[in-house]
Amino acid sequence: MRIIFMGTPDFAVPVLAALAEAGHELAAAVTQPDKPKGRGREVRYTPVKQKALALGIPVYQPARVKEPEFLAELSRLSPDVIVVAAFGQILPEAILRLPPYGCVNVHASLLPKYRGAAPIQWAVINGETKTGITIMQMDKGLDTGDMLAKREIGIAPDETGGSLHDKLSVLGGPLLLEVLRDLEAGRCEAVPQTGESSYASQLKKEMGRIDWRRPAAEIERRIRGLSPWPGTYTCLDGRTWKIWAAEVCAVKSARPDNTESGAVPCGGIFAVEKDRFLVQTGEGILAVKELQPEGKKRMTAEAFLRGYSLERGMLLGEKG
């Protein structure tokens, strides 16, 4: 099939590679404009652009896909189908109606749950036990189109947003190839989305601030779900600490509202052990196993405690 591919981040790269390896004619790759990144603000190519150039595929980077000039160029390219994977812009009806086989989206959730920008991370944060890939025929709604195929995987107890991202990114390509074969053969059945839907909002840096008033289990899932980006953080002595790994601890804690002598409030250090330190939360104790103090490298709690003295009652929270 003659395909135009639309995608931007790392998640989309294995899908593009699968199309190329299967011998499809890739007329173009459309990706978001390059942006400055890092401390030096150096302009970097998107991951899809890097892969497309390596494969010899023409690259387009419109600021807005509904610009008349870009729509005219898409029409000139005359694709059989447009494949979309984490592109980052909403497609207008003029594009949705353009190819004979329509626009097909590779989405990283079991629709209709977790429509939106960050389905992988929110599945971990919310404690889901399974997720997967849905191949969908796109319509003008946000991830509301009819489903063409699904593939399910389990979410491990220690799953992070990063590890789940990597598993799902390699799952999408093979499933997409099956769908394209069925579409071309006229045997692909489109199934309307039914059941409870949910929305996975875009991730923001401020979401990483740990609210120690929340239950330990909820905080632990957020730490995993927001790893590696944007990461979770807290503060002590005016410095920011990133928290990379933790576990819910079986140690029984005092109630946060307990006013008797020696009670530890939410965010307080409950105890310090050799290879971890325990923090009182709104419900239960969280054991911090891996962290990154401001200006330092990521390290185990054991390595951190060899050079930093923590005491029961010290309070984690907002930057002073």
Coordinates of C-alpha atoms in Angstrom, one line a residue:
M1 CA 0.0 0.0 0.0
R2 CA 1.0 3.6 -0.6
I3 CA 1.2 5.1 2.9
I4 CA 1.7 8.5 4.5
F5 CA 2.9 8.0 8.1
M6 CA 2.2 10.6 10.9
G7 CA 4.1 10.4 14.2
T8 CA 6.5 12.2 16.4
P9 CA 8.0 10.6 19.5
D10 CA 9.9 7.4 20.2
F11 CA 6.7 5.4 20.5
A12 CA 6.0 5.9 16.8
V13 CA 9.4 4.8 15.5
P14 CA 9.0 1.0 15.7
V15 CA 5.6 1.4 13.9
L16 CA 7.3 3.3 11.0
A17 CA 10.1 0.7 10.9
A18 CA 7.6 -2.1 10.7
L19 CA 5.9 -0.5 7.7
A20 CA 9.2 -0.1 5.9
E21 CA 10.4 -3.6 6.6
A22 CA 7.1 -5.0 5.3
G23 CA 7.7 -3.4 2.0
H24 CA 5.0 -0.8 2.0
E25 CA 5.5 2.3 -0.1
L26 CA 6.1 5.2 2.3
A27 CA 5.3 8.3 0.4
A28 CA 6.1 10.6 3.3
A29 CA 6.6 10.9 7.0
V30 CA 4.8 13.8 8.7
T31 CA 6.1 14.9 12.2
Q32 CA 6.0 17.8 14.5
P33 CA 8.3 20.8 13.9
D34 CA 11.8 20.5 15.5
K35 CA 12.1 22.1 18.9
P36 CA 15.1 23.3 21.1
K37 CA 15.8 20.9 23.9
G38 CA 18.2 20.5 26.8
R39 CA 20.2 23.0 28.7
G40 CA 21.9 24.3 25.5
R41 CA 18.5 24.7 23.8
E42 CA 19.9 22.9 20.8
V43 CA 17.3 22.2 18.0
R44 CA 16.9 18.4 17.7
Y45 CA 15.1 16.3 15.1
T46 CA 12.0 14.4 16.4
P47 CA 12.6 10.6 16.7
V48 CA 10.4 10.0 13.7
K49 CA 12.2 12.5 11.6
Q50 CA 15.5 10.8 12.5
K51 CA 14.2 7.4 11.5
A52 CA 12.5 8.6 8.3
L53 CA 15.7 10.3 7.1
A54 CA 17.7 7.1 7.8
L55 CA 15.1 5.2 5.7
G56 CA 15.2 7.7 2.9
I57 CA 11.6 8.8 3.4
P58 CA 10.6 12.4 2.6
V59 CA 9.8 14.4 5.8
Y60 CA 7.1 17.1 6.2
Q61 CA 6.9 19.2 9.4
P62 CA 3.8 21.5 9.2
A63 CA 3.1 23.8 12.1
R64 CA -0.6 23.1 11.5
V65 CA -1.8 20.2 9.3
K66 CA -4.9 22.1 8.3
E67 CA -2.9 24.7 6.4
P68 CA -4.2 24.8 2.7
E69 CA -0.7 24.3 1.3
F70 CA -0.1 21.2 3.3
L71 CA -3.5 19.7 2.5
A72 CA -2.8 20.3 -1.2
E73 CA 0.6 18.5 -0.8
L74 CA -1.1 15.5 0.9
S75 CA -3.6 15.3 -1.9
R76 CA -0.8 15.4 -4.5
L77 CA 1.0 12.4 -2.7
S78 CA -2.2 10.4 -3.2
P79 CA -1.9 7.8 -0.3
D80 CA -4.0 4.7 0.0
V81 CA -4.0 5.1 3.7
I82 CA -2.6 7.4 6.4
V83 CA -1.2 5.7 9.4
V84 CA -1.0 7.8 12.6
A85 CA 0.9 7.0 15.8
A86 CA 1.3 9.6 18.6
F87 CA 1.5 12.4 16.1
G88 CA 0.5 15.3 18.3
Q89 CA -2.1 17.2 16.2
I90 CA -5.8 16.7 15.6
L91 CA -6.5 15.8 12.0
P92 CA -9.2 17.8 10.2
E93 CA -12.0 16.1 8.2
A94 CA -10.2 17.1 5.0
I95 CA -7.4 14.7 5.9
L96 CA -9.6 12.0 7.4
R97 CA -11.5 11.8 4.1
L98 CA -8.5 11.9 1.8
P99 CA -7.2 8.3 1.5
P100 CA -9.5 5.5 0.1
Y101 CA -8.8 3.4 3.3
G102 CA -9.0 6.4 5.6
C103 CA -6.7 7.2 8.5
V104 CA -5.7 4.4 10.9
N105 CA -4.4 5.1 14.3
V106 CA -2.1 3.0 16.6
H107 CA -3.2 3.9 20.1
A108 CA -1.6 2.7 23.3
S109 CA -4.6 1.6 25.3
L110 CA -7.6 -0.8 25.2
L111 CA -10.1 1.7 24.0
P112 CA -12.4 3.2 25.0
K113 CA -10.4 3.5 28.2
Y114 CA -7.6 6.0 28.2
R115 CA -8.3 8.1 25.2
G116 CA -5.9 11.0 24.9
A117 CA -2.3 12.0 25.1
A118 CA -0.8 9.8 27.9
P119 CA -2.6 6.5 28.1
I120 CA 0.6 4.5 29.0
Q121 CA 1.5 6.5 32.1
W122 CA -2.1 6.9 33.4
A123 CA -2.7 3.1 33.2
V124 CA 0.3 2.6 35.6
I125 CA -0.7 5.6 37.9
N126 CA -4.3 4.3 38.2
G127 CA -3.2 0.7 39.1
E128 CA -4.5 -1.1 36.0
T129 CA -3.5 -4.7 35.7
K130 CA -3.7 -4.8 31.9
T131 CA -3.5 -2.6 28.9
G132 CA -2.6 -3.0 25.2
I133 CA -2.7 -1.6 21.7
T134 CA -5.9 -0.6 19.7
I135 CA -5.8 -0.1 16.0
M136 CA -8.6 2.4 15.2
Q137 CA -10.2 3.9 12.2
M138 CA -10.0 7.6 12.9
D139 CA -13.0 9.9 13.0
K140 CA -13.3 13.6 14.0
G141 CA -13.6 12.7 17.7
L142 CA -10.6 12.2 20.1
D143 CA -9.8 8.5 19.8
T144 CA -13.5 7.7 19.3
G145 CA -13.3 5.9 16.0
D146 CA -14.3 2.3 15.3
M147 CA -11.8 -0.4 16.4
L148 CA -10.1 -2.6 13.8
A149 CA -8.0 -4.7 16.2
K150 CA -6.8 -5.0 19.8
R151 CA -3.9 -6.8 21.5
E152 CA -3.7 -7.0 25.3
I153 CA -0.8 -7.3 27.7
G154 CA -0.5 -7.4 31.5
I155 CA 1.0 -4.7 33.6
A156 CA 3.7 -5.9 35.9
P157 CA 3.6 -4.9 39.6
D158 CA 6.9 -3.0 39.2
E159 CA 6.0 -1.6 35.8
T160 CA 7.1 2.0 35.1
G161 CA 5.8 4.4 32.4
G162 CA 9.1 3.8 30.6
S163 CA 9.1 0.0 30.6
L164 CA 5.4 -0.2 29.6
H165 CA 6.1 2.3 26.8
D166 CA 8.8 0.1 25.4
K167 CA 6.6 -3.0 25.5
L168 CA 3.7 -1.3 23.8
S169 CA 5.8 0.4 21.1
V170 CA 7.0 -2.9 19.7
L171 CA 3.5 -4.4 19.9
G172 CA 1.9 -1.9 17.6
G173 CA 3.8 -2.5 14.4
P174 CA 3.0 -6.2 13.9
L175 CA -0.7 -5.7 14.8
L176 CA -0.9 -2.7 12.3
L177 CA 0.5 -4.9 9.5
E178 CA -2.2 -7.5 10.1
V179 CA -4.9 -4.7 9.9
L180 CA -3.5 -3.3 6.7
R181 CA -3.5 -6.7 5.0
D182 CA -7.1 -7.2 6.1
L183 CA -8.1 -3.7 4.9
E184 CA -6.6 -4.3 1.5
A185 CA -8.3 -7.7 1.3
G186 CA -11.7 -6.3 2.3
R187 CA -12.0 -8.5 5.3
C188 CA -11.4 -6.0 8.2
E189 CA -14.4 -5.6 10.5
A190 CA -14.8 -2.2 12.2
V191 CA -16.2 -2.5 15.7
P192 CA -17.8 0.5 17.5
Q193 CA -16.3 1.5 20.9
T194 CA -18.6 0.5 23.7
G195 CA -18.3 0.5 27.5
E196 CA -16.9 2.9 30.0
S197 CA -14.5 5.5 28.5
S198 CA -11.8 7.5 30.3
Y199 CA -9.4 10.3 29.3
A200 CA -5.6 10.3 29.8
S201 CA -4.6 13.9 30.0
Q202 CA -1.2 15.2 28.9
L203 CA 1.6 15.0 31.4
K204 CA 3.0 18.1 33.0
K205 CA 6.0 18.7 35.2
E206 CA 4.0 19.9 38.1
M207 CA 2.2 16.5 38.3
G208 CA 5.4 15.1 39.7
R209 CA 5.2 16.9 43.0
I210 CA 4.5 14.3 45.7
D211 CA 1.6 15.1 48.0
W212 CA 2.5 13.1 51.1
R213 CA -1.1 13.4 52.3
R214 CA -2.1 10.8 49.7
P215 CA -2.0 7.0 50.4
A216 CA 1.4 5.3 50.1
A217 CA 0.1 2.9 47.4
E218 CA -1.1 5.8 45.3
I219 CA 2.2 7.7 45.6
E220 CA 4.2 4.6 44.7
R221 CA 2.1 4.1 41.5
R222 CA 2.7 7.8 40.6
I223 CA 6.4 7.4 41.0
R224 CA 6.4 4.4 38.6
G225 CA 3.9 5.9 36.2
L226 CA 5.8 9.2 35.8
S227 CA 9.2 7.5 35.3
P228 CA 11.2 8.6 33.4
W229 CA 9.3 11.8 32.6
P230 CA 8.5 14.1 34.2
G231 CA 9.6 12.2 37.3
T232 CA 8.3 12.7 40.8
Y233 CA 9.9 15.0 43.4
T234 CA 9.8 16.4 46.9
C235 CA 11.9 18.8 48.9
L236 CA 14.0 19.0 52.0
D237 CA 16.1 21.8 53.4
G238 CA 15.2 24.0 50.4
R239 CA 16.5 21.4 47.9
T240 CA 14.6 19.3 45.4
W241 CA 14.9 15.5 45.5
K242 CA 13.7 13.3 42.7
I243 CA 12.2 10.0 43.9
W244 CA 12.8 7.2 41.4
A245 CA 11.8 4.0 43.2
A246 CA 9.8 3.2 46.3
E247 CA 7.7 0.5 47.8
V248 CA 4.7 0.4 50.1
C249 CA 6.1 -0.7 53.5
A250 CA 4.4 -3.2 55.9
V251 CA 5.6 -1.2 58.9
K252 CA 2.6 0.0 60.9
S253 CA 2.4 3.8 61.3
A254 CA 0.8 6.2 63.7
R255 CA -2.2 7.9 62.3
P256 CA -1.2 11.2 60.7
D257 CA -3.6 13.1 62.9
N258 CA -2.3 11.5 66.1
T259 CA -1.2 14.2 68.4
E260 CA 0.5 12.1 71.0
S261 CA 4.3 12.7 71.6
G262 CA 6.5 11.4 68.8
A263 CA 3.8 11.2 66.1
V264 CA 5.1 11.8 62.6
P265 CA 3.0 14.0 60.2
C266 CA 2.5 13.3 56.5
G267 CA 5.8 13.7 54.7
G268 CA 7.8 13.1 57.9
I269 CA 10.7 10.6 58.1
F270 CA 9.3 7.7 60.0
A271 CA 12.5 5.6 60.2
V272 CA 15.9 5.3 58.6
E273 CA 17.3 1.8 57.7
K274 CA 20.5 0.7 56.0
D275 CA 19.1 0.6 52.4
R276 CA 16.0 2.8 52.6
F277 CA 14.2 5.4 54.5
L278 CA 10.5 5.4 55.5
V279 CA 8.1 8.3 55.0
Q280 CA 4.7 8.7 56.6
T281 CA 1.9 9.3 54.1
G282 CA -1.8 9.9 54.5
E283 CA -2.3 6.2 54.6
G284 CA 0.6 3.9 55.4
I285 CA 4.4 4.1 55.0
L286 CA 6.4 4.5 51.8
A287 CA 9.9 3.2 51.7
V288 CA 12.2 5.2 49.4
K289 CA 14.7 3.0 47.5
E290 CA 16.2 5.2 44.9
L291 CA 16.5 9.0 44.6
Q292 CA 18.4 11.9 43.0
P293 CA 19.3 14.8 45.2
E294 CA 19.4 18.2 43.5
G295 CA 22.7 18.6 41.6
K296 CA 23.6 14.9 42.0
K297 CA 23.3 11.7 40.1
R298 CA 20.6 9.1 40.5
M299 CA 21.5 6.7 43.3
T300 CA 20.2 4.1 45.7
A301 CA 18.9 5.1 49.0
E302 CA 21.7 3.0 50.6
A303 CA 24.4 5.1 48.8
F304 CA 22.6 8.3 49.7
L305 CA 22.4 7.5 53.4
R306 CA 26.2 6.9 53.5
G307 CA 26.7 10.6 52.9
Y308 CA 23.6 12.2 54.2
S309 CA 22.1 12.0 57.7
L310 CA 18.3 11.7 58.0
E311 CA 16.5 11.6 61.3
R312 CA 13.0 10.6 62.4
G313 CA 10.6 13.6 62.1
M314 CA 12.5 15.5 59.4
L315 CA 9.8 16.8 57.0
L316 CA 9.6 16.5 53.3
G317 CA 7.4 18.8 51.3
E318 CA 7.4 22.1 49.5
K319 CA 10.6 24.1 48.7
G320 CA 11.1 26.7 51.4

